[in-house]
Tab-separated table of C-alpha atoms in Angstrom:
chain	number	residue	atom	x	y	z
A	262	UNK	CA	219.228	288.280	93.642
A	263	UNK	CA	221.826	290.476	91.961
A	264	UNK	CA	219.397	290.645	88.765
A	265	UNK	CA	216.408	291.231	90.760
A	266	UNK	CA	218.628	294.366	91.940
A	267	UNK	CA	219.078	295.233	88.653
A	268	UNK	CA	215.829	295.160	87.195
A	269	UNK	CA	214.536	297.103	90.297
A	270	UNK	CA	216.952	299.719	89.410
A	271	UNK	CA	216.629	300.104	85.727
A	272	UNK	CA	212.408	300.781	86.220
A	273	UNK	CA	213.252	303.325	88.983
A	274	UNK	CA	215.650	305.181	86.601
A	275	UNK	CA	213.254	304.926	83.648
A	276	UNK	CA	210.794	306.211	85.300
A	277	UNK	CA	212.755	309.117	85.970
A	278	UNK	CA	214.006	309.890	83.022
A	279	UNK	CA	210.409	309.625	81.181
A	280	UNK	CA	209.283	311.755	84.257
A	281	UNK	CA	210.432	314.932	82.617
A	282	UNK	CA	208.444	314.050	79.522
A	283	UNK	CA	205.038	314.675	81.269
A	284	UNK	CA	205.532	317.103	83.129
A	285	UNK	CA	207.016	319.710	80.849
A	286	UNK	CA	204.169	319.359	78.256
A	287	UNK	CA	206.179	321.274	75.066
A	288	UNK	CA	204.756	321.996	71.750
A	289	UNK	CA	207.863	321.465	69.701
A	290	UNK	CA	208.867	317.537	70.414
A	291	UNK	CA	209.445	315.018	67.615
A	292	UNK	CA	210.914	311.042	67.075
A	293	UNK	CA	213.492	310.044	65.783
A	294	UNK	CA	215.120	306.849	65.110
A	295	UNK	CA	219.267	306.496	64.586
A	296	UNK	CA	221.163	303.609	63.319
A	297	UNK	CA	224.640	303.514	65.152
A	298	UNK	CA	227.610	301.691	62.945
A	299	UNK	CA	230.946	301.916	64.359
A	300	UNK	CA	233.757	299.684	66.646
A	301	UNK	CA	233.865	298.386	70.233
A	302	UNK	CA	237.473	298.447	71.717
A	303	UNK	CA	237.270	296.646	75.276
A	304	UNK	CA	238.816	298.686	78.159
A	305	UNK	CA	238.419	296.273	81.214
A	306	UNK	CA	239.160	292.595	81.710
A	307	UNK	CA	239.300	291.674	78.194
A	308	UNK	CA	241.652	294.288	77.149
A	309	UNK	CA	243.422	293.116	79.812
A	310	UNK	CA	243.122	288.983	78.056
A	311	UNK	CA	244.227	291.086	74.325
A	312	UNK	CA	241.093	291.015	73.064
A	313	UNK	CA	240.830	293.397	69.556
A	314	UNK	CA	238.540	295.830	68.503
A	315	UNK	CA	235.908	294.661	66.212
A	316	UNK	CA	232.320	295.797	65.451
A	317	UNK	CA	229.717	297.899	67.093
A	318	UNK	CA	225.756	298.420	65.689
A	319	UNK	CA	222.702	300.096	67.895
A	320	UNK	CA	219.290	300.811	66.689
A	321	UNK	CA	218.175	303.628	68.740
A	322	UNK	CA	214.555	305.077	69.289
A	323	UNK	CA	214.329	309.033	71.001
A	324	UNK	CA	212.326	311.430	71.684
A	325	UNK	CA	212.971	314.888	71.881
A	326	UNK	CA	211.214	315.949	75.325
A	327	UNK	CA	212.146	319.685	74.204
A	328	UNK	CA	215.096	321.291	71.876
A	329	UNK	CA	217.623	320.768	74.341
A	330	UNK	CA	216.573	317.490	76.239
A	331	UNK	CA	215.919	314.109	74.836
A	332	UNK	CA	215.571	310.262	75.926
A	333	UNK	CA	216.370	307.433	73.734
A	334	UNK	CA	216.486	304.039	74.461
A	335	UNK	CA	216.990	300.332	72.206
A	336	UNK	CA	219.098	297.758	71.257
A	337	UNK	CA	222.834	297.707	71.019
A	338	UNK	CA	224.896	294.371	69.570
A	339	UNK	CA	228.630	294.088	69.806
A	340	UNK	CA	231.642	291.953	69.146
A	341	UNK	CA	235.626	291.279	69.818
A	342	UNK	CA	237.837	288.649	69.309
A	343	UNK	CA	240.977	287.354	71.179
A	344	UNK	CA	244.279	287.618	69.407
A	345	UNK	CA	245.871	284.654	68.805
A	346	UNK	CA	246.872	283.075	72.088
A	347	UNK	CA	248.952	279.789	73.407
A	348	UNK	CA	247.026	276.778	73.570
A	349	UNK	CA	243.632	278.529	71.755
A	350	UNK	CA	241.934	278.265	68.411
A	351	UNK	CA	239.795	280.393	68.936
A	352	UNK	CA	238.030	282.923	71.611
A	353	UNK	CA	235.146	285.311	71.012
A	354	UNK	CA	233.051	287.497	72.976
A	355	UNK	CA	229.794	288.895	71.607
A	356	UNK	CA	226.661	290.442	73.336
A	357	UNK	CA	223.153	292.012	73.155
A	358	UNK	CA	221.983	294.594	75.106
A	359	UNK	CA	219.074	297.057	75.819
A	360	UNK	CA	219.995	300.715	76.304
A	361	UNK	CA	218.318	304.116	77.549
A	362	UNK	CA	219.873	306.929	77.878
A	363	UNK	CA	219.238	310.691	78.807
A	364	UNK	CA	220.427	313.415	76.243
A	365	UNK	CA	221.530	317.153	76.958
A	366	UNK	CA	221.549	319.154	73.364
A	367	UNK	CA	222.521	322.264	72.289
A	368	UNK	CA	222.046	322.698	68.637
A	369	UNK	CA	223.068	326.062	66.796
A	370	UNK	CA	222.557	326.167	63.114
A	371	UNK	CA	222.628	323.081	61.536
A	372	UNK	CA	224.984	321.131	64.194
A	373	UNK	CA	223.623	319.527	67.075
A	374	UNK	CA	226.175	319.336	69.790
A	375	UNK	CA	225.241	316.500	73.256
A	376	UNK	CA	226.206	315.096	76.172
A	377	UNK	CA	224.540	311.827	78.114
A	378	UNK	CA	224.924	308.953	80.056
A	379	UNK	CA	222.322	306.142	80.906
A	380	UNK	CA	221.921	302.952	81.639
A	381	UNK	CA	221.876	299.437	80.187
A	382	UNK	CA	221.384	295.669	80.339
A	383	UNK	CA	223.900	293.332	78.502
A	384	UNK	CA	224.059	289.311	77.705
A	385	UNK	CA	227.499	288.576	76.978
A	386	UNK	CA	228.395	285.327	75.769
A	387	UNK	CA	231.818	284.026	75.802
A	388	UNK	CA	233.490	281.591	73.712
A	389	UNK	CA	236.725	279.897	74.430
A	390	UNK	CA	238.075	277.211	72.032
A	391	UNK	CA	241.195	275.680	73.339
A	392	UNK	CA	243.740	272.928	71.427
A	393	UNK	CA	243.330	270.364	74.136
A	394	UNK	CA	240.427	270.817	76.098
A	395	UNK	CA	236.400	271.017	75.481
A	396	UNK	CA	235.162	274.473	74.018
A	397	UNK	CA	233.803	276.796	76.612
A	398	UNK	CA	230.234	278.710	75.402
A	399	UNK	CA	228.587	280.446	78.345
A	400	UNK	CA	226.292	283.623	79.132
A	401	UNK	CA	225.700	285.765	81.685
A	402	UNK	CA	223.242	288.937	81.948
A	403	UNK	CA	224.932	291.866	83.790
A	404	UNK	CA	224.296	295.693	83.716
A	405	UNK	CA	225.983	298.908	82.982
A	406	UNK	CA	226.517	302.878	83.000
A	407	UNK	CA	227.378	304.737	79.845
A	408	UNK	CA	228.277	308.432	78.957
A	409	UNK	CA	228.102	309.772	75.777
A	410	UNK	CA	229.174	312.541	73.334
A	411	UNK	CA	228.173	313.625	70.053
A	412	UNK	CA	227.742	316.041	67.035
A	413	UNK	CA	224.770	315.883	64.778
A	414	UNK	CA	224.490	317.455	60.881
A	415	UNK	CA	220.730	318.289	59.821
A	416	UNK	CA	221.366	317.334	56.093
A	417	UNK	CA	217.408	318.247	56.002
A	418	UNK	CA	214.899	318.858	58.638
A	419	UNK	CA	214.304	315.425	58.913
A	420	UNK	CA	217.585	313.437	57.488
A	421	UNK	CA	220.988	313.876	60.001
A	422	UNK	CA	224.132	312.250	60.263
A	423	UNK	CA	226.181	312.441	63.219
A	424	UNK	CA	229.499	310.914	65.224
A	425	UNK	CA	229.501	309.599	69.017
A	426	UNK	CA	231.896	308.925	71.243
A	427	UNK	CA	230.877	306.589	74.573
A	428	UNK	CA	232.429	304.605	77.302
A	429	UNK	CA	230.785	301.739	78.915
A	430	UNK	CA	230.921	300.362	82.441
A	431	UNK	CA	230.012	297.592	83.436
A	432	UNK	CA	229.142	294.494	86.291
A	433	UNK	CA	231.139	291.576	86.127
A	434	UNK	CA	229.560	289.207	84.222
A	435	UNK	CA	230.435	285.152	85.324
A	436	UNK	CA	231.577	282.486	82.699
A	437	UNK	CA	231.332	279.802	84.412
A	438	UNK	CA	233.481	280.992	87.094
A	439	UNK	CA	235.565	283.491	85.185
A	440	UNK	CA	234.204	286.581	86.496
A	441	UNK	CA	235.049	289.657	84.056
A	442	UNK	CA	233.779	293.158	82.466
A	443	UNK	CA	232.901	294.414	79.580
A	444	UNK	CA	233.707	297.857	79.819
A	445	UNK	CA	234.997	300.053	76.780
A	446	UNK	CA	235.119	302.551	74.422
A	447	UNK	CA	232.546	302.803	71.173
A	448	UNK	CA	232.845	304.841	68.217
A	449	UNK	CA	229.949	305.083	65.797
A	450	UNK	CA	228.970	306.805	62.956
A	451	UNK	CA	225.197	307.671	62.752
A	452	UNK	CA	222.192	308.360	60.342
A	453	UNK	CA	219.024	309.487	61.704
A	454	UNK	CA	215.896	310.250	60.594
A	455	UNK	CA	213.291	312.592	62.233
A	456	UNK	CA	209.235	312.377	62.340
């Protein structure tokens, strides 16, 4: 049911954000695709279980709906490990996810300066290796809110690199009756490339 609720809600709020792209119909609009390397540090529930930073990589499509409005949306993969704890070998957390999110811009010169949020879909996996009992490896699929900040440099008209700063929200996701977040903080360093 929850998921149902989810999915419901993530095609309502695409469909408003690629709304705007119809309707305002303006000449200067272009692609772009940005790869996003950079760290996860966990906020929430795992924070809370000492679990480190560790690495962070999107892929992200956009479109630039006018100069200072775009939507982007694809794939986002993350990571973070436990420190060492009593009684573990081991305990990992990694996840996919799908992303979309809504961009406010305001470029002057060559800098591009923006502001966002969005939405996304996430399938973390937990991992849980203890001395003395059976390994624990279960998923979930949960969703989440995001807002964003940024600064682009235009090395070329088409070529930019850029930093971003964003903080993720998120449902609780159930391991097999451990019910936690995934919420935290991601910095990235990007390189983009405009068509």
């Amino acid at each position: 049911m929850r998921l149902r609720r989810t999915t419901i809600s993530i095609i309502v709020t695409i469909s408003l954000l690629v709304w705007p792209y119809y309707v305002c119909g303006q000449d200067k609009t272009s692609d772009y695709v940005t790869l996003k390397i950079g760290r996860y540090t966990p906020t929430g529930d795992f924070d809370d279980a000492q679990f480190d930073s560790s690495g962070n990589l999107e892929l992200m499509y956009g479109h630039y709906v006018n100069e200072n409005f775009a939507l982007e949306g694809g794939l986002v993969f993350f990571h973070s490990e436990g420190d060492d704890a009593p009684g573990y070998y081991d305990r990992d957390l990694t996840s996919s996810g799908l992303l979309v999110t809504a961009k406010a811009i305001y470029p002057t010169g060559r800098f591009e300066y923006y502001g966002g949020g969005g939405i996304g879909i996430y399938l973390p996996r937990l991992e849980l290796y203890p001395m003395s009992q059976p390994a624990t490896d279960e998923s979930d699929v949960t969703a989440g809110v995001h807002a964003l900040i940024g600064l682009n440099f235009n090395a070329t008209e088409y070529w930019y690199l850029g930093i971003e700063g964003k903080y993720l929200w998120t449902d609780e996701a159930d391991f097999n009756g451990i019910a936690v977040d995934i919420d935290g903080r991601v910095l990235t360093l990007n390189i983009g490339l405009r068509f």
